[in-house]
Coordinates of C-alpha atoms and ligand atoms in Angstrom, one line a residue:
M1 CA 3.4 115.1 112.9
S2 CA 2.7 111.7 111.6
K3 CA -0.9 110.1 112.8
S4 CA -0.7 107.0 114.6
R5 CA -1.4 103.7 112.8
N6 CA -3.4 100.8 113.3
I7 CA -1.1 97.6 112.3
L8 CA -1.9 94.4 112.1
I9 CA 0.0 91.6 112.5
T10 CA -0.8 88.3 112.1
G11 CA 0.8 85.1 113.6
G12 CA 2.4 87.3 115.9
A13 CA 2.7 84.5 118.3
G14 CA 5.0 82.3 116.3
F15 CA 8.5 82.4 115.9
I16 CA 9.2 85.3 113.5
G17 CA 5.9 87.0 114.2
S18 CA 6.8 87.5 118.0
H19 CA 10.0 89.2 117.0
V20 CA 8.5 91.6 114.8
V21 CA 5.7 92.2 117.1
R22 CA 8.2 93.1 119.9
L23 CA 10.3 95.5 117.5
F24 CA 7.2 97.3 116.4
V25 CA 5.5 97.6 119.8
N26 CA 9.0 98.9 121.5
K27 CA 9.7 101.2 118.3
Y28 CA 6.7 102.8 117.4
P29 CA 4.8 103.8 120.7
K30 CA 2.1 106.0 119.1
D31 CA 1.0 103.1 116.9
H32 CA -1.4 100.4 117.9
I33 CA 0.0 96.9 117.3
Y34 CA -2.9 93.9 116.9
N35 CA -1.5 90.7 117.0
L36 CA -4.0 88.5 115.4
D37 CA -3.1 84.7 116.0
A38 CA -5.0 81.6 116.1
L39 CA -2.1 79.8 118.5
T40 CA -1.7 76.7 116.6
Y41 CA 0.9 74.2 117.9
A42 CA 3.2 76.6 116.6
G43 CA 1.7 80.0 118.4
N44 CA 2.8 80.8 121.7
L45 CA 2.0 83.7 123.9
E46 CA 4.9 82.8 126.4
N47 CA 7.0 84.4 123.4
L48 CA 5.7 87.7 124.2
K49 CA 5.2 87.9 127.7
D50 CA 7.6 91.2 127.8
I51 CA 5.6 93.4 126.0
E52 CA 2.1 91.7 126.7
D53 CA 0.8 94.7 128.9
A54 CA 2.2 97.5 126.6
K55 CA -0.6 100.0 126.2
N56 CA 0.0 100.2 122.2
Y57 CA -0.6 96.4 122.1
T58 CA -3.5 94.3 121.7
F59 CA -3.7 90.4 121.4
L60 CA -6.4 89.2 119.1
K61 CA -7.5 85.3 119.3
A62 CA -8.7 84.7 115.7
D63 CA -8.2 82.3 112.7
I64 CA -7.5 83.7 109.6
C65 CA -9.8 81.0 108.0
N66 CA -13.0 82.3 109.6
R67 CA -14.0 85.0 106.7
E68 CA -16.8 86.6 108.6
Q69 CA -14.5 86.8 111.5
I70 CA -11.9 88.4 110.0
K71 CA -14.1 90.8 108.4
I72 CA -15.6 92.0 111.6
L73 CA -12.1 92.6 113.0
F74 CA -11.1 94.8 110.3
E75 CA -14.3 97.0 110.9
K76 CA -14.0 97.0 114.4
H77 CA -10.5 97.9 114.6
Q78 CA -9.8 99.8 111.4
F79 CA -6.4 98.5 110.3
D80 CA -4.6 100.7 108.1
S81 CA -1.9 97.9 107.5
V82 CA -1.2 94.4 107.6
I83 CA 2.0 92.6 108.2
H84 CA 1.1 89.1 107.2
L85 CA 2.7 86.0 108.7
A86 CA 0.3 83.8 109.8
A87 CA 0.7 80.5 108.2
E88 CA 1.4 77.0 108.5
S89 CA 5.1 76.7 107.7
H90 CA 6.8 73.6 108.2
V91 CA 7.7 71.4 105.2
D92 CA 7.3 68.1 106.4
R93 CA 4.1 68.7 108.0
S94 CA 2.9 69.8 104.5
I95 CA 4.0 66.5 103.0
T96 CA 2.0 64.8 105.6
N97 CA -1.1 67.1 105.6
P98 CA -1.4 69.4 102.3
F99 CA -5.2 70.6 103.1
A100 CA -3.8 72.8 106.5
F101 CA -1.5 74.5 104.5
V102 CA -4.1 75.2 101.6
E103 CA -6.7 76.4 104.1
T104 CA -4.4 78.4 106.1
N105 CA -2.0 79.7 103.8
V106 CA -3.8 80.1 100.7
M107 CA -7.9 80.7 101.9
G108 CA -6.8 82.6 105.1
T109 CA -4.7 84.9 102.8
L110 CA -7.7 85.4 100.5
N111 CA -9.6 86.0 103.6
L112 CA -7.3 88.8 104.8
L113 CA -7.1 90.3 101.3
H114 CA -10.9 90.5 101.0
A115 CA -11.5 92.2 104.2
A116 CA -8.5 94.7 103.5
H117 CA -9.7 95.6 100.0
H118 CA -13.2 96.2 101.3
L119 CA -12.0 98.4 104.3
W120 CA -9.8 100.6 102.5
K121 CA -11.3 100.6 98.8
N122 CA -12.7 104.3 99.3
S123 CA -10.3 105.3 101.6
D124 CA -7.7 108.2 101.0
K125 CA -5.4 107.2 103.5
N126 CA -2.2 105.3 103.1
H127 CA -2.7 101.6 103.5
L128 CA -0.3 98.6 103.2
F129 CA -0.9 94.7 102.9
Y130 CA 2.6 93.3 103.3
H131 CA 2.9 89.6 102.8
I132 CA 5.8 87.7 104.2
S133 CA 6.7 84.9 102.2
T134 CA 9.5 82.5 101.4
D135 CA 12.4 81.9 99.1
E136 CA 11.4 78.2 98.7
V137 CA 8.6 79.5 96.0
Y138 CA 11.6 79.6 93.8
G139 CA 12.0 76.0 94.0
T140 CA 15.5 74.6 94.1
L141 CA 19.0 75.9 92.9
G142 CA 21.6 73.6 91.5
S143 CA 25.5 74.0 92.8
T144 CA 25.5 77.5 91.7
G145 CA 23.3 80.6 91.0
L146 CA 21.4 83.0 93.7
F147 CA 17.7 83.5 93.9
T148 CA 16.9 87.0 92.6
E149 CA 13.5 88.8 92.6
E150 CA 13.2 87.9 89.0
T151 CA 13.5 84.1 89.1
A152 CA 10.3 82.2 87.9
Y153 CA 8.2 80.3 90.7
D154 CA 9.0 76.8 90.6
P155 CA 7.8 75.5 94.0
N156 CA 8.3 71.7 94.9
S157 CA 6.5 71.4 98.4
P158 CA 3.1 71.6 99.2
Y159 CA 4.5 74.4 101.6
S160 CA 6.2 76.3 99.2
A161 CA 3.4 75.8 96.3
S162 CA 0.7 77.2 99.3
K163 CA 3.0 80.1 99.7
A164 CA 3.8 80.9 96.1
S165 CA -0.2 80.7 95.4
S166 CA -0.5 83.2 98.2
D167 CA 2.1 85.4 97.1
H168 CA 0.1 85.2 93.5
F169 CA -3.2 86.1 95.1
V170 CA -1.6 89.4 96.4
R171 CA -0.1 90.3 93.5
A172 CA -3.7 89.7 91.9
F173 CA -5.2 92.1 94.4
G174 CA -2.9 94.6 93.6
E175 CA -3.3 94.3 90.0
T176 CA -7.2 93.9 90.0
Y177 CA -8.5 96.1 92.8
G178 CA -5.3 98.2 93.0
L179 CA -4.7 96.9 96.6
P180 CA -1.5 98.7 97.8
Y181 CA 0.9 95.6 98.4
V182 CA 4.7 94.8 99.2
I183 CA 5.9 90.8 99.4
S184 CA 9.1 90.0 100.7
N185 CA 10.7 86.5 100.1
C186 CA 13.2 85.2 102.9
S187 CA 15.8 82.3 103.3
N188 CA 15.7 80.3 106.4
N189 CA 15.5 82.1 109.8
Y190 CA 16.8 80.6 113.1
G191 CA 16.9 82.2 116.9
P192 CA 15.2 82.2 119.9
N193 CA 11.4 81.3 120.0
Q194 CA 11.6 78.8 117.0
F195 CA 9.6 75.7 117.3
P196 CA 11.9 72.5 117.5
E197 CA 10.4 71.2 114.4
K198 CA 12.7 73.0 112.5
L199 CA 16.5 72.0 112.2
I200 CA 18.3 74.1 114.3
P201 CA 16.2 74.0 117.4
L202 CA 15.4 70.4 117.0
F203 CA 18.8 69.6 117.1
I204 CA 19.7 71.7 119.9
N205 CA 16.9 70.2 122.2
N206 CA 18.2 66.3 120.9
I207 CA 21.9 67.3 122.1
I208 CA 20.8 68.5 125.3
N209 CA 18.8 65.4 125.9
N210 CA 21.2 62.9 124.4
K211 CA 19.1 62.1 121.7
P212 CA 19.8 61.0 117.9
L213 CA 20.0 63.9 115.4
P214 CA 18.3 62.6 112.2
V215 CA 20.0 64.2 109.3
Y216 CA 17.9 63.8 105.9
G217 CA 19.7 62.3 103.1
D218 CA 23.4 62.2 102.9
G219 CA 23.3 66.0 104.4
N220 CA 24.4 67.9 101.2
Y221 CA 21.7 70.2 101.1
T222 CA 22.3 73.8 101.3
R223 CA 20.4 76.6 103.1
D224 CA 21.2 80.2 103.6
W225 CA 20.8 81.1 107.2
L226 CA 19.5 84.6 108.5
F227 CA 19.1 85.3 112.3
V228 CA 15.5 86.0 113.1
I229 CA 16.3 89.6 114.4
D230 CA 18.0 90.8 111.3
H231 CA 14.7 89.4 109.2
A232 CA 12.4 91.6 111.7
D233 CA 14.7 94.8 111.2
A234 CA 14.3 94.1 107.2
I235 CA 10.6 93.8 107.4
D236 CA 10.5 97.1 109.5
L237 CA 12.5 98.7 106.5
I238 CA 10.2 97.2 103.6
F239 CA 7.1 98.2 105.8
N240 CA 7.8 101.7 106.5
K241 CA 10.4 102.5 103.2
G242 CA 9.5 99.6 100.7
N243 CA 7.9 100.6 97.1
L244 CA 4.3 99.4 96.5
G245 CA 3.8 96.3 94.5
E246 CA 7.5 95.3 94.3
T247 CA 9.0 92.2 95.8
Y248 CA 12.2 92.3 98.2
N249 CA 14.4 89.2 98.7
I250 CA 16.1 88.6 102.1
G251 CA 18.9 86.5 103.0
G252 CA 21.9 85.9 105.4
F253 CA 24.5 85.9 102.6
N254 CA 25.3 82.5 104.3
E255 CA 25.1 79.1 103.0
W256 CA 25.6 76.3 105.0
K257 CA 25.4 72.6 103.8
N258 CA 23.3 70.8 106.5
I259 CA 25.7 68.4 107.8
D260 CA 28.5 71.2 108.2
L261 CA 25.9 73.4 110.1
V262 CA 25.2 70.6 112.2
K263 CA 29.0 69.9 113.1
V264 CA 29.3 73.6 113.9
L265 CA 26.3 73.3 116.4
C266 CA 27.5 70.1 117.8
Q267 CA 30.8 71.9 118.6
Q268 CA 29.3 74.9 120.0
M269 CA 27.0 72.7 121.9
D270 CA 29.6 70.5 123.5
S271 CA 31.6 73.9 124.6
K272 CA 28.6 75.1 126.3
L273 CA 27.4 72.0 127.8
G274 CA 30.9 71.4 129.4
R275 CA 30.9 68.2 126.8
K276 CA 33.9 66.4 125.4
Q277 CA 34.2 67.7 121.8
G278 CA 32.9 65.1 119.5
E279 CA 30.3 63.9 122.0
S280 CA 27.5 65.7 120.2
E281 CA 28.7 64.5 116.7
N282 CA 28.2 61.0 117.6
L283 CA 24.6 61.5 118.1
I284 CA 24.4 62.4 114.1
T285 CA 22.2 59.7 112.5
F286 CA 21.6 59.8 108.6
V287 CA 18.0 59.1 108.0
K288 CA 15.7 58.8 105.1
D289 CA 15.5 61.9 102.9
R290 CA 12.4 64.3 102.6
P291 CA 10.6 63.4 99.7
G292 CA 11.2 66.2 97.1
H293 CA 13.8 67.8 99.0
D294 CA 15.0 70.9 97.7
L295 CA 18.9 70.7 96.9
R296 CA 19.8 74.3 97.8
Y297 CA 18.4 77.5 98.5
A298 CA 20.4 81.0 98.3
I299 CA 19.3 84.4 98.1
D300 CA 20.9 87.4 96.2
A301 CA 20.0 90.2 98.5
S302 CA 21.8 93.0 96.9
K303 CA 17.8 94.9 96.0
I304 CA 17.0 95.4 99.4
N305 CA 21.1 95.9 100.2
K306 CA 21.3 98.9 97.5
N307 CA 17.5 100.2 97.9
L308 CA 17.0 100.3 101.5
G309 CA 20.5 99.9 102.8
W310 CA 19.7 96.5 104.8
K311 CA 22.4 94.0 105.8
P312 CA 22.5 91.2 108.1
S313 CA 24.1 92.4 111.5
V314 CA 25.1 89.4 113.0
T315 CA 27.6 86.9 111.9
F316 CA 26.2 83.1 111.7
E317 CA 28.6 81.6 114.6
E318 CA 27.7 84.9 116.9
G319 CA 23.5 84.6 116.0
L320 CA 24.4 80.5 116.7
S321 CA 25.9 81.1 119.7
Q322 CA 23.2 83.5 121.1
T323 CA 20.3 81.2 119.7
I324 CA 22.3 78.4 121.8
D325 CA 22.1 80.2 124.8
W326 CA 18.8 81.3 124.6
Y327 CA 17.5 77.4 124.6
L328 CA 19.9 76.9 127.5
N329 CA 18.3 79.7 129.4
N330 CA 14.6 78.9 128.8
E331 CA 14.3 75.1 129.5
N332 CA 10.9 75.6 130.4
W333 CA 9.7 77.0 127.4
L334 CA 11.7 74.1 125.5
K335 CA 9.8 71.6 128.1
N336 CA 6.1 73.2 127.5
V337 CA 6.7 73.0 123.9
T338 CA 7.8 69.5 123.7
S339 CA 5.1 68.0 126.0
G340 CA 1.7 66.7 124.7
D341 CA 1.4 66.7 120.8
Y342 CA 5.1 67.4 120.5
Q343 CA 6.1 63.7 121.2
K344 CA 3.3 62.1 118.8
Y345 CA 4.5 64.2 116.0
Y346 CA 8.0 63.4 116.6
D347 CA 7.7 59.9 116.8
E348 CA 5.4 60.2 113.5
Q349 CA 7.8 62.0 111.5
Y350 CA 11.0 60.2 112.6
K351 CA 10.0 56.6 113.1
Ligands
NAD401 P1 5.4 79.7 112.7 O1 4.8 78.2 112.5 O2 6.4 79.5 113.8 O3 4.1 80.4 113.1 C1 3.1 80.8 112.5 C2 2.1 81.6 113.5 O4 0.7 81.6 112.8 C3 1.8 80.9 114.9 O5 1.9 81.7 115.7 C4 0.1 80.1 114.5 O6 -0.2 80.2 115.6 C5 -0.4 81.1 113.5 N1 -1.4 80.5 112.7 C6 -1.1 79.6 112.0 N2 -2.4 79.4 111.3 C7 -3.2 80.4 111.6 C8 -4.6 80.6 111.5 N3 -5.3 80.0 110.5 N4 -5.0 81.6 111.9 C9 -4.1 83.0 112.6 N5 -3.0 82.4 113.0 C10 -2.6 81.1 112.4 O7 5.8 80.2 111.4 P2 7.4 81.3 111.3 O8 8.3 80.3 110.9 O9 7.5 82.2 112.3 O10 6.8 81.7 109.8 C11 6.3 83.1 110.0 C12 6.1 83.8 108.2 O11 7.1 83.9 107.8 C13 5.3 82.2 107.5 O12 4.1 83.0 106.8 C14 6.5 81.7 106.7 O13 5.8 81.1 105.5 C15 7.5 82.9 106.4 N6 9.0 82.5 106.4 C16 9.5 81.9 107.3 C17 10.7 81.7 107.5 C18 11.3 80.5 108.3 O14 12.5 80.2 108.1 N7 10.9 80.3 109.4 C19 11.5 81.6 106.3 C20 10.9 82.6 105.3 C21 9.5 83.0 105.4
DAU402 O1 13.8 78.9 103.0 C1 12.7 79.3 104.1 C2 11.9 78.4 104.6 O2 12.8 77.6 105.5 C3 10.9 78.7 105.5 O3 9.6 79.3 104.5 C4 9.9 77.6 106.1 O4 8.8 78.2 106.8 C5 11.1 77.2 106.9 O5 10.4 76.0 107.8 C6 12.2 76.6 106.5 O6 12.0 75.5 105.5 P1 13.4 74.3 105.4 O7 12.3 72.9 105.0 O8 14.3 74.5 104.8 O9 13.7 74.2 107.2 P2 14.0 72.8 108.2 O10 14.2 73.7 109.3 O11 12.6 72.1 108.1 O12 14.9 72.2 107.2 C7 16.2 72.7 107.1 C8 17.1 71.6 106.3 O13 17.3 70.7 107.3 C9 16.3 70.9 105.1 O14 17.3 70.7 104.3 C10 16.1 69.8 105.9 C11 16.7 69.3 106.7 N1 16.6 68.8 108.0 C12 15.5 69.1 108.8 C13 14.8 68.4 109.7 C14 13.7 69.0 110.6 C15 17.0 67.3 108.6 O15 18.1 67.0 107.7 N2 16.5 67.0 109.5 C16 15.6 67.4 110.1 O16 15.1 66.7 111.2

């Protein structure tokens, strides 16, 4: 019988992290899942209401930038493995305040690596530091081609530069200290619980409130969209079956130009809200472009598909429909996260 594991998940109160925590708490009742999160503007324990009393779950409010606190928590709870998602994750915020991104994404990751190395260096147990990263580290594609695991890093925004740097530190700890690690680089996620600063939830919220839909530039930028639950499943597979020291790209095989995606979103919203078709599309407003805006991301996910048998389980239309239903059924969640500082952020960003 396999031994029970103490698994640390960082950033578990955020969008993707909350889906990963739920999956692990429910799927691995013999393991203990620790969710470490600083509860920044993006962290929300409401995301985990359904599992907060589970016997195999503990929430730890802590900041990964606090090296001493992190070291103490590793020693106290004897984490066997780490799935590291905590990060500043929004590109637009990284353009306004790059320092926060270096502090959390680079220094915070370094603190976790340091604590893991110190705890595990003389241990004969199985350990794993699993770093969750992004396809943005590869920079931008032209109109053709796909990012593979061999694509050279070429980040363009302060966010992607900080994530690229953290990936390099993870690899460096593997090479230098023998830290067992794996990294995955995923494309754009969407789904329930995403903070409404990102394209899809921001536009859903604006459509509900009949506010303009601010499309950057000409809208001809392409992203590869993946339903968050499919990302969580991929993370579970890589965590349990991935090869140490390797990278896995994860993507949706699902490229959309922003403007086309927004039109599909508007059509679905009009049907669900009982509005006349075309009503939401009238809210589309072309606004000033994002500086350094990457033209196109698209993932070649054939490695994880061939080696681990993973593929997305839902079509984009199904996933989008489920996502819209979640936001329509969770009006209070939306109201809570869009009160207070959100309005200030919104006015600054879209003035
Ligand atoms: P998110 O912004 O929704 O959540 C981030 C979480 O990290 C929040 O709960 C926040 O409170 C926590 N956090 C932030 N700073 C912290 C700190 N200093 N100490 C402890 N906790 C802190 O982010 P997300 O979209 O769920 O992304 C999670 C991870 O996945 C990130 O590492 C991101 O780079 C990566 N990723 C995201 C996407 C995407 O499309 N959202 C795609 C690929 C990779
Ligand atoms: O590719 C993975 C990355 O996807 C993750 O690493 C990031 O954490 C995540 O935020 C996401 O980054 P993007 O910058 O691609 O996501 P965002 O939702 O901010 O924007 C998606 C596209 O929509 C992008 O081309 C910019 C555009 N956009 C976005 C917003 C918020 C608009 O046109 N208008 C907007 O108001």
